[in-house]
């Protein structure tokens, strides 16, 4: 069984590739490259590639997923299902895509020098810790076992713990609600202040200190501005560098968007404006991404980051952090434990539903599952949501759309459900047999029969999604809601409820509404 699809990069309204397609394209390119050692001026650079290699391979790039399994009807016969995805582009487009990879901090010059332009030849490149992390997640999902890739992933270069940002499934825009912003901000700040002895050290162009994604943004212990000395400050450029290196941001504009949210929610404030930049960029009044613009953490930002004791709600004892005011009997009938309405039965099922519908809790839950090595359950559940959304939106009069969605279904099956798949899920035997029987059956060539096959597959995915939901609700959710991070963030959500900020703002964090449409 072989399903093939050729893909164009989906572009957002602001003319950039969708983040998931962009990361998949990058990872597919890296897998296609030899990533061998190159020697330049008496120095050897391991796991590197040239501009020419990248551009040539992008001209015609193929990625195949294969899975071998016994035929459900005849166990003496082996059936192989293969999904092949092809990307193709002209040479100048390939160079432009490589430029985007560089701008997203997926790759950097091997010699450590900085550049703003990806030349078509004559340069040597290596993956950044961020790029290696993106590649690792792709390989885990797709069962990539090529030796040259495994050696890189097992090397000392693989150090990053990337912040996986939540995005709207239709527009690809970052989630902007207050609680999600504060979750990102805690990582941005770090568990403790990352203070440097001088501004020259904190303002350095080097980003090697951010190789793990855990260390917070660099702060100058004391910075003289005019006749004043400012404590624990950072520049606009430092903030952009951290967000580009340690999050799944794919362009500078996204970092500006996040930092403006930090300012909007009162987490940081400007102490010195880059007036020259504002004059040439009037829309940058709030944030300037330069070495001249200087910012500090507000008292609220220090409390949110956990640097100082805060006046926060405690979900463990139903009390407000320092003033002792009980939160029992809060507005809108919320319970004291985790913000669920009193008129609902507080079960792990309702808790999981709330987590999946809230970007901030979803981000934390994903990190928790990654730490406990069962992130594939959440990934599959969310991927089926995306698949169902695309399936419902199909125009049956366009065979290419049906064929591409069917190819995506085989990709999901080979990644999560096929026997021996790289992220094989724990589903019951009957469903696994039904799934194998359907997915190993040949798909008819005529359009109506192909759509009928797709309907059958979608129904099976729904069953698998329900089982995975029950598994998460019964296993990981009871443990997750006991973690300090969940208790703090759920307390913040409850605080928003009390202050009347929950309405539209929090609904914007949902992936789809009840009709399957993004808000």
Coordinates of C-alpha atoms in Angstrom, one line a residue:
X1 CA 0.0 0.0 0.0
X2 CA 1.7 3.2 -1.1
X3 CA 0.1 6.7 -0.6
X4 CA 1.9 9.6 -2.3
X5 CA 1.3 13.4 -2.0
X6 CA 3.1 16.4 -3.3
X7 CA 2.9 19.4 -1.0
X8 CA 3.2 23.1 -1.4
X9 CA 4.2 25.0 1.8
X10 CA 1.0 26.4 3.3
X11 CA 1.4 30.1 3.8
X12 CA -0.2 32.2 6.5
X13 CA -2.1 35.5 6.0
X14 CA 1.1 37.4 6.7
X15 CA 3.0 35.4 4.0
X16 CA 5.1 33.0 6.0
X17 CA 5.1 29.2 6.0
X18 CA 2.9 27.5 8.6
X19 CA 5.2 26.6 11.5
X20 CA 4.5 22.8 11.5
X21 CA 5.1 22.6 7.7
X22 CA 8.2 24.8 8.1
X23 CA 9.7 22.6 10.8
X24 CA 8.9 19.4 8.9
X25 CA 10.5 20.8 5.8
X26 CA 13.6 21.8 7.8
X27 CA 13.8 18.3 9.4
X28 CA 13.3 16.5 6.1
X29 CA 16.1 18.5 4.6
X30 CA 18.4 17.7 7.5
X31 CA 17.7 14.0 7.2
X32 CA 18.5 14.2 3.5
X33 CA 21.9 15.8 4.1
X34 CA 25.0 13.7 5.0
X35 CA 25.8 16.0 8.0
X36 CA 29.4 14.9 7.9
X37 CA 32.7 16.6 9.1
X38 CA 34.2 19.3 7.1
X39 CA 37.7 20.7 7.5
X40 CA 38.4 24.4 7.1
X41 CA 41.7 26.2 8.0
X42 CA 43.1 23.3 10.1
X43 CA 39.9 22.9 12.0
X44 CA 37.3 20.1 11.7
X45 CA 33.6 20.9 12.1
X46 CA 31.4 17.8 12.7
X47 CA 27.7 17.4 11.6
X48 CA 27.9 20.2 9.1
X49 CA 26.7 20.9 5.5
X50 CA 27.4 23.5 2.8
X51 CA 25.0 26.0 1.3
X52 CA 25.2 24.2 -2.1
X53 CA 24.1 20.9 -0.5
X54 CA 21.1 22.5 1.2
X55 CA 19.9 24.3 -1.9
X56 CA 20.4 21.4 -4.2
X57 CA 18.5 19.0 -1.9
X58 CA 15.6 21.4 -1.5
X59 CA 15.1 21.4 -5.2
X60 CA 13.5 17.9 -5.0
X61 CA 13.0 16.6 -1.5
X62 CA 11.2 13.4 -0.6
X63 CA 10.3 11.9 2.7
X64 CA 8.8 8.4 3.2
X65 CA 7.2 6.7 6.1
X66 CA 7.0 2.9 5.9
X67 CA 5.5 0.3 8.2
X68 CA 5.7 -3.5 7.8
X69 CA 3.0 -5.6 9.5
X70 CA 1.3 -9.0 9.1
X71 CA -1.9 -9.0 7.0
X72 CA -4.8 -9.1 9.5
X73 CA -6.5 -11.7 7.2
X74 CA -3.4 -13.8 6.4
X75 CA -0.6 -13.7 9.0
X76 CA 1.8 -15.4 6.6
X77 CA 1.7 -12.4 4.4
X78 CA 3.5 -9.1 5.2
X79 CA 1.9 -5.8 4.1
X80 CA 3.9 -2.6 3.8
X81 CA 2.2 0.8 4.0
X82 CA 4.3 3.7 2.8
X83 CA 3.5 7.4 2.7
X84 CA 5.8 9.5 0.6
X85 CA 5.7 13.3 0.7
X86 CA 7.5 15.4 -1.9
X87 CA 8.6 19.0 -1.7
X88 CA 10.0 20.7 -4.8
X89 CA 11.0 24.3 -5.4
X90 CA 13.1 26.4 -7.7
X91 CA 16.7 27.3 -6.8
X92 CA 16.1 30.8 -5.7
X93 CA 13.1 29.7 -3.6
X94 CA 15.3 27.1 -2.0
X95 CA 17.8 29.8 -1.0
X96 CA 15.0 31.9 0.4
X97 CA 13.8 29.0 2.5
X98 CA 17.3 28.4 3.8
X99 CA 17.4 32.1 4.7
X100 CA 14.2 31.5 6.8
X101 CA 15.9 28.6 8.5
X102 CA 18.7 30.8 9.5
X103 CA 16.4 33.6 10.6
X104 CA 14.5 31.2 12.8
X105 CA 17.8 30.1 14.4
X106 CA 17.6 26.6 13.2
X107 CA 21.1 26.8 11.6
X108 CA 24.2 29.0 12.1
X109 CA 27.6 29.4 10.5
X110 CA 29.9 26.6 11.7
X111 CA 32.7 29.0 12.5
X112 CA 30.5 31.0 14.9
X113 CA 30.5 34.2 13.0
X114 CA 27.3 36.1 12.5
X115 CA 25.6 36.9 9.2
X116 CA 22.2 38.2 8.1
X117 CA 22.4 36.7 4.6
X118 CA 22.3 33.0 3.4
X119 CA 24.8 32.9 0.5
X120 CA 24.1 30.4 -2.3
X121 CA 27.6 28.9 -2.0
X122 CA 30.9 29.0 -0.2
X123 CA 29.7 28.7 3.4
X124 CA 29.6 25.9 6.0
X125 CA 26.6 25.5 8.3
X126 CA 25.7 23.6 11.5
X127 CA 22.4 23.0 13.4
X128 CA 21.9 25.2 16.5
X129 CA 20.7 23.5 19.7
X130 CA 17.2 24.7 18.7
X131 CA 17.5 23.2 15.3
X132 CA 18.7 19.9 16.8
X133 CA 15.7 19.8 19.1
X134 CA 13.3 20.4 16.2
X135 CA 15.0 17.6 14.3
X136 CA 14.8 15.3 17.3
X137 CA 11.0 15.7 17.7
X138 CA 10.5 15.0 14.0
X139 CA 12.7 11.9 14.2
X140 CA 10.9 10.6 17.3
X141 CA 7.5 11.0 15.6
X142 CA 8.5 9.5 12.3
X143 CA 10.9 6.7 13.4
X144 CA 14.0 8.1 11.7
X145 CA 16.9 5.8 12.3
X146 CA 19.6 6.9 9.9
X147 CA 23.0 6.6 11.5
X148 CA 24.2 10.1 10.7
X149 CA 21.1 11.6 12.4
X150 CA 21.2 9.4 15.4
X151 CA 24.9 10.3 16.0
X152 CA 24.0 14.0 16.0
X153 CA 21.0 13.5 18.4
X154 CA 23.2 11.4 20.8
X155 CA 26.0 13.9 20.7
X156 CA 26.9 16.6 23.2
X157 CA 25.4 19.2 20.8
X158 CA 21.9 18.1 21.7
X159 CA 21.3 20.3 24.8
X160 CA 18.1 22.3 24.2
X161 CA 14.8 22.1 26.2
X162 CA 12.7 24.2 23.8
X163 CA 9.6 26.0 24.8
X164 CA 6.9 24.6 22.5
X165 CA 4.6 27.6 21.9
X166 CA 0.8 27.0 21.4
X167 CA -0.6 28.2 18.1
X168 CA -4.0 28.6 16.5
X169 CA -4.5 25.6 14.2
X170 CA -6.1 27.7 11.4
X171 CA -4.2 31.0 11.4
X172 CA -0.9 29.7 13.0
X173 CA -0.9 32.8 15.3
X174 CA 0.6 32.5 18.7
X175 CA -1.8 32.2 21.7
X176 CA -1.9 35.6 23.3
X177 CA -3.9 35.1 26.5
X178 CA -2.5 36.4 29.8
X179 CA -1.9 33.0 31.5
X180 CA -0.1 31.6 28.5
X181 CA 2.1 34.7 28.3
X182 CA 3.0 34.3 31.9
X183 CA 4.0 30.7 31.4
X184 CA 6.4 31.8 28.6
X185 CA 7.6 34.6 30.8
X186 CA 8.6 32.3 33.7
X187 CA 10.9 30.5 31.3
X188 CA 12.1 33.8 29.9
X189 CA 13.0 35.0 33.4
X190 CA 14.5 31.8 34.6
X191 CA 14.2 30.2 38.0
X192 CA 16.7 32.7 39.4
X193 CA 18.0 36.0 37.8
X194 CA 20.8 35.4 35.3
X195 CA 22.8 38.4 36.4
X196 CA 26.1 39.4 34.8
X197 CA 28.8 41.6 36.4
X198 CA 28.7 44.2 33.6
X199 CA 26.6 45.5 30.8
X200 CA 29.3 44.6 28.3
X201 CA 28.9 40.9 29.3
X202 CA 25.1 40.9 29.5
X203 CA 24.8 42.7 26.1
X204 CA 27.2 40.3 24.3
X205 CA 26.1 39.0 20.9
X206 CA 26.9 35.5 22.1
X207 CA 23.9 33.2 22.6
X208 CA 25.8 30.1 23.6
X209 CA 24.6 30.6 27.2
X210 CA 21.0 29.8 26.0
X211 CA 21.9 26.4 24.7
X212 CA 19.7 24.6 27.2
X213 CA 16.6 26.8 27.1
X214 CA 16.5 26.8 30.9
X215 CA 18.8 29.7 31.7
X216 CA 16.9 33.0 31.7
X217 CA 17.6 36.2 29.8
X218 CA 20.9 37.9 30.6
X219 CA 20.7 40.9 33.0
X220 CA 23.3 43.6 33.7
X221 CA 23.8 43.9 37.5
X222 CA 24.2 47.7 37.1
X223 CA 23.8 49.8 34.1
X224 CA 24.5 53.5 34.0
X225 CA 21.9 55.5 32.0
X226 CA 22.5 59.2 32.1
X227 CA 22.9 60.1 35.8
X228 CA 21.1 57.0 37.0
X229 CA 22.2 53.5 37.7
X230 CA 19.6 50.8 36.7
X231 CA 19.7 47.4 38.5
X232 CA 19.1 44.1 36.7
X233 CA 18.3 45.4 33.3
X234 CA 18.4 43.9 29.8
X235 CA 18.3 45.2 26.2
X236 CA 15.6 44.7 23.6
X237 CA 18.1 42.7 21.5
X238 CA 18.8 40.4 24.5
X239 CA 15.1 39.7 24.8
X240 CA 14.8 38.9 21.1
X241 CA 17.8 36.6 21.2
X242 CA 16.4 34.5 24.1
X243 CA 13.0 34.1 22.5
X244 CA 14.5 33.2 19.1
X245 CA 16.9 30.6 20.6
X246 CA 14.7 29.0 23.3
X247 CA 11.2 29.0 21.9
X248 CA 9.5 27.7 18.7
X249 CA 9.4 31.2 17.3
X250 CA 10.1 31.2 13.6
X251 CA 10.7 34.9 12.9
X252 CA 11.7 38.1 14.7
X253 CA 8.2 39.6 14.5
X254 CA 6.9 36.8 16.7
X255 CA 9.4 37.7 19.4
X256 CA 8.3 41.3 19.2
X257 CA 4.7 40.2 19.6
X258 CA 5.6 38.2 22.7
X259 CA 7.6 41.0 24.4
X260 CA 4.8 43.5 23.7
X261 CA 2.5 41.1 25.6
X262 CA 5.0 41.0 28.5
X263 CA 4.7 44.8 28.5
X264 CA 0.9 44.8 28.1
X265 CA 0.5 42.4 31.1
X266 CA 2.8 44.5 33.3
X267 CA 5.7 42.0 33.5
X268 CA 8.4 44.2 32.2
X269 CA 8.8 48.0 31.6
X270 CA 11.0 50.3 29.6
X271 CA 13.6 52.4 31.4
X272 CA 15.3 53.8 28.3
X273 CA 13.6 54.1 24.9
X274 CA 15.5 53.9 21.6
X275 CA 14.1 57.1 20.1
X276 CA 15.9 56.8 16.8
X277 CA 14.4 53.4 16.2
X278 CA 10.9 54.7 17.2
X279 CA 11.3 57.6 14.8
X280 CA 11.9 55.2 11.9
X281 CA 9.4 52.6 13.2
X282 CA 6.5 54.5 14.7
X283 CA 4.7 51.2 15.6
X284 CA 7.6 50.2 17.9
X285 CA 6.6 52.7 20.6
X286 CA 6.1 49.9 23.2
X287 CA 9.2 47.7 22.4
X288 CA 12.4 48.3 20.4
X289 CA 14.5 45.2 19.6
X290 CA 17.8 47.1 19.8
X291 CA 20.9 47.2 22.0
X292 CA 20.0 50.8 22.9
X293 CA 16.5 50.1 24.4
X294 CA 16.7 49.0 28.0
X295 CA 14.0 47.1 30.1
X296 CA 13.6 45.8 33.6
X297 CA 11.3 43.4 35.3
X298 CA 8.4 44.9 37.2
X299 CA 7.5 43.9 40.8
X300 CA 4.6 41.9 39.2
X301 CA 7.1 40.2 36.8
X302 CA 9.3 39.3 39.7
X303 CA 6.4 37.7 41.5
X304 CA 5.1 35.9 38.5
X305 CA 8.6 34.5 37.8
X306 CA 8.9 33.3 41.4
X307 CA 11.9 35.5 42.3
X308 CA 10.0 37.1 45.2
X309 CA 7.0 36.0 47.3
X310 CA 3.8 36.9 45.6
X311 CA 0.2 37.5 46.4
X312 CA -1.0 34.4 44.6
X313 CA -3.9 32.1 45.0
X314 CA -3.2 28.7 46.5
X315 CA -5.2 25.9 45.1
X316 CA -3.9 23.5 47.7
X317 CA -5.6 25.2 50.7
X318 CA -8.1 27.5 49.1
X319 CA -6.4 30.6 50.3
X320 CA -4.8 33.7 48.8
X321 CA -1.1 33.7 49.1
X322 CA -0.1 36.4 51.6
X323 CA -3.3 38.2 52.8
X324 CA -5.2 35.0 53.9
X325 CA -8.4 35.9 52.1
X326 CA -10.3 32.6 51.4
X327 CA -11.3 32.1 47.7
X328 CA -14.3 30.0 48.7
X329 CA -17.5 31.3 47.2
X330 CA -15.7 33.0 44.3
X331 CA -17.6 34.6 41.5
X332 CA -19.1 32.6 38.7
X333 CA -19.5 29.5 40.9
X334 CA -15.9 28.4 40.6
X335 CA -14.7 25.7 42.9
X336 CA -11.7 26.3 45.2
X337 CA -9.6 23.5 43.9
X338 CA -8.9 24.1 40.2
X339 CA -11.4 26.5 38.7
X340 CA -14.1 24.2 37.5
X341 CA -17.7 25.2 38.0
X342 CA -19.4 23.8 41.1
X343 CA -22.3 22.6 39.1
X344 CA -20.1 20.2 37.2
X345 CA -18.8 16.9 38.6
X346 CA -15.1 17.5 39.2
X347 CA -13.7 14.5 37.4
X348 CA -10.4 14.0 35.7
X349 CA -12.4 14.0 32.4
X350 CA -13.6 17.6 33.1
X351 CA -10.1 18.6 34.1
X352 CA -8.5 17.2 31.0
X353 CA -11.2 18.9 28.8
X354 CA -10.3 22.2 30.5
X355 CA -6.5 21.5 30.0
X356 CA -7.0 20.8 26.3
X357 CA -9.1 23.9 25.8
X358 CA -6.6 26.3 27.5
X359 CA -3.4 27.2 25.8
X360 CA -1.5 27.9 29.0
X361 CA -2.4 24.6 30.7
X362 CA -1.9 22.7 27.4
X363 CA 1.6 24.1 27.2
X364 CA 2.4 23.0 30.7
X365 CA 0.7 19.6 30.2
X366 CA 2.8 19.0 27.1
X367 CA 6.0 19.8 29.1
X368 CA 4.9 17.5 31.9
X369 CA 4.3 14.6 29.4
X370 CA 7.6 15.2 27.7
X371 CA 9.3 14.9 31.1
X372 CA 7.4 11.7 31.9
X373 CA 8.1 10.3 28.3
X374 CA 4.4 10.0 27.2
X375 CA 4.0 13.1 25.1
X376 CA 2.8 11.0 22.2
X377 CA -0.7 10.7 23.7
X378 CA -1.3 14.5 23.6
X379 CA 0.4 14.8 20.2
X380 CA -1.9 12.2 18.8
X381 CA -5.0 13.7 20.3
X382 CA -4.2 17.2 18.9
X383 CA -3.2 15.8 15.5
X384 CA -6.6 14.0 15.2
X385 CA -8.2 17.3 16.1
X386 CA -6.3 18.9 13.2
X387 CA -7.1 16.0 10.9
X388 CA -10.8 16.1 11.7
X389 CA -10.9 19.9 11.1
X390 CA -9.3 19.4 7.6
X391 CA -11.5 16.4 6.9
X392 CA -14.7 18.4 7.6
X393 CA -13.4 21.2 5.4
X394 CA -12.7 19.0 2.4
X395 CA -14.2 20.0 -1.0
X396 CA -15.2 16.5 -2.3
X397 CA -15.1 17.9 -5.9
X398 CA -11.3 18.4 -5.5
X399 CA -9.6 14.9 -5.7
X400 CA -6.2 16.3 -4.8
X401 CA -7.5 17.6 -1.4
X402 CA -9.0 14.1 -0.7
X403 CA -5.8 12.4 -1.7
X404 CA -3.6 14.7 0.5
X405 CA -5.9 14.3 3.5
X406 CA -5.8 10.5 3.0
X407 CA -2.0 10.7 2.8
X408 CA -2.0 12.6 6.1
X409 CA -4.2 9.8 7.6
X410 CA -1.6 7.2 6.6
X411 CA 1.1 9.4 8.1
X412 CA -0.8 9.5 11.4
X413 CA -1.3 5.8 11.3
X414 CA 2.3 5.0 10.6
X415 CA 3.5 7.4 13.4
X416 CA 1.1 6.4 16.2
X417 CA -1.0 3.3 15.5
X418 CA 0.7 0.8 13.3
X419 CA 2.4 -2.1 15.1
X420 CA 6.0 -1.1 15.9
X421 CA 5.4 2.5 15.0
X422 CA 7.8 5.1 16.5
X423 CA 5.2 6.5 18.9
X424 CA 3.0 3.5 19.2
X425 CA 0.0 4.2 21.4
X426 CA -1.7 1.9 23.9
X427 CA -5.1 1.1 22.3
X428 CA -7.2 -2.0 22.7
X429 CA -6.7 -5.1 20.5
X430 CA -10.0 -4.9 18.7
X431 CA -9.5 -1.3 17.6
X432 CA -5.9 -2.1 16.5
X433 CA -7.1 -5.0 14.4
X434 CA -9.9 -2.9 12.8
X435 CA -7.4 -0.1 12.1
X436 CA -4.8 -2.5 10.6
X437 CA -7.5 -4.1 8.4
X438 CA -8.7 -0.8 7.0
X439 CA -5.2 0.8 6.5
X440 CA -3.8 -2.3 4.7
X441 CA -6.7 -2.5 2.3
X442 CA -6.1 -1.0 -1.1
X443 CA -7.7 2.4 -1.7
X444 CA -9.7 2.6 -4.9
X445 CA -8.7 5.1 -7.5
X446 CA -12.1 6.7 -8.2
X447 CA -12.9 9.9 -6.3
X448 CA -16.1 8.6 -4.5
X449 CA -14.5 5.4 -3.3
X450 CA -11.4 7.4 -2.1
X451 CA -13.7 9.7 0.0
X452 CA -15.5 6.7 1.4
X453 CA -12.2 5.2 2.5
X454 CA -11.4 8.5 4.1
X455 CA -14.7 8.5 6.0
X456 CA -13.9 5.0 7.4
X457 CA -10.5 6.1 8.5
X458 CA -11.8 9.2 10.2
X459 CA -14.3 7.1 12.2
X460 CA -11.5 4.8 13.4
X461 CA -9.4 7.8 14.4
X462 CA -12.3 9.1 16.4
X463 CA -12.4 5.8 18.3
X464 CA -8.6 5.9 18.9
X465 CA -8.8 9.5 20.0
X466 CA -11.5 8.7 22.6
X467 CA -9.4 5.8 24.0
X468 CA -6.3 8.0 24.3
X469 CA -8.4 10.7 26.0
X470 CA -9.5 8.2 28.6
X471 CA -6.0 7.0 29.1
X472 CA -4.7 10.5 29.7
X473 CA -7.6 11.4 32.0
X474 CA -7.1 8.2 34.1
X475 CA -3.3 8.1 34.2
X476 CA -1.3 11.4 33.6
X477 CA -3.9 14.0 34.6
X478 CA -4.2 13.0 38.3
X479 CA -0.4 13.3 38.6
X480 CA -0.2 16.5 36.5
X481 CA -2.7 18.4 38.7
X482 CA -0.6 17.7 41.7
X483 CA 2.4 19.5 40.2
X484 CA 3.4 23.0 41.5
X485 CA 3.4 24.4 38.0
X486 CA -0.2 23.4 37.5
X487 CA -1.3 24.6 40.9
X488 CA 0.2 28.0 40.2
X489 CA -1.1 28.5 36.7
X490 CA -4.6 27.2 37.5
X491 CA -4.5 29.7 40.4
X492 CA -3.7 32.5 38.0
X493 CA -6.7 31.4 35.8
X494 CA -8.9 31.5 38.9
X495 CA -7.6 35.0 39.7
X496 CA -8.5 36.1 36.2
X497 CA -12.0 34.7 36.8
X498 CA -12.3 36.7 40.0
X499 CA -11.2 39.9 38.2
X500 CA -13.5 39.4 35.3
X501 CA -10.8 38.8 32.7
X502 CA -11.8 35.3 31.6
X503 CA -14.3 35.9 28.7
X504 CA -13.1 36.6 25.2
X505 CA -9.4 36.6 26.2
X506 CA -9.3 33.0 27.5
X507 CA -11.6 31.7 24.7
X508 CA -8.9 32.9 22.2
X509 CA -6.6 30.1 23.6
X510 CA -8.9 27.3 22.3
X511 CA -7.8 25.5 19.2
X512 CA -11.4 25.1 17.8
X513 CA -14.8 25.9 19.1
X514 CA -17.7 23.4 19.3
X515 CA -18.2 23.6 15.6
X516 CA -14.6 22.8 14.8
X517 CA -13.8 26.3 13.7
X518 CA -10.9 28.3 15.1
X519 CA -11.9 31.3 17.2

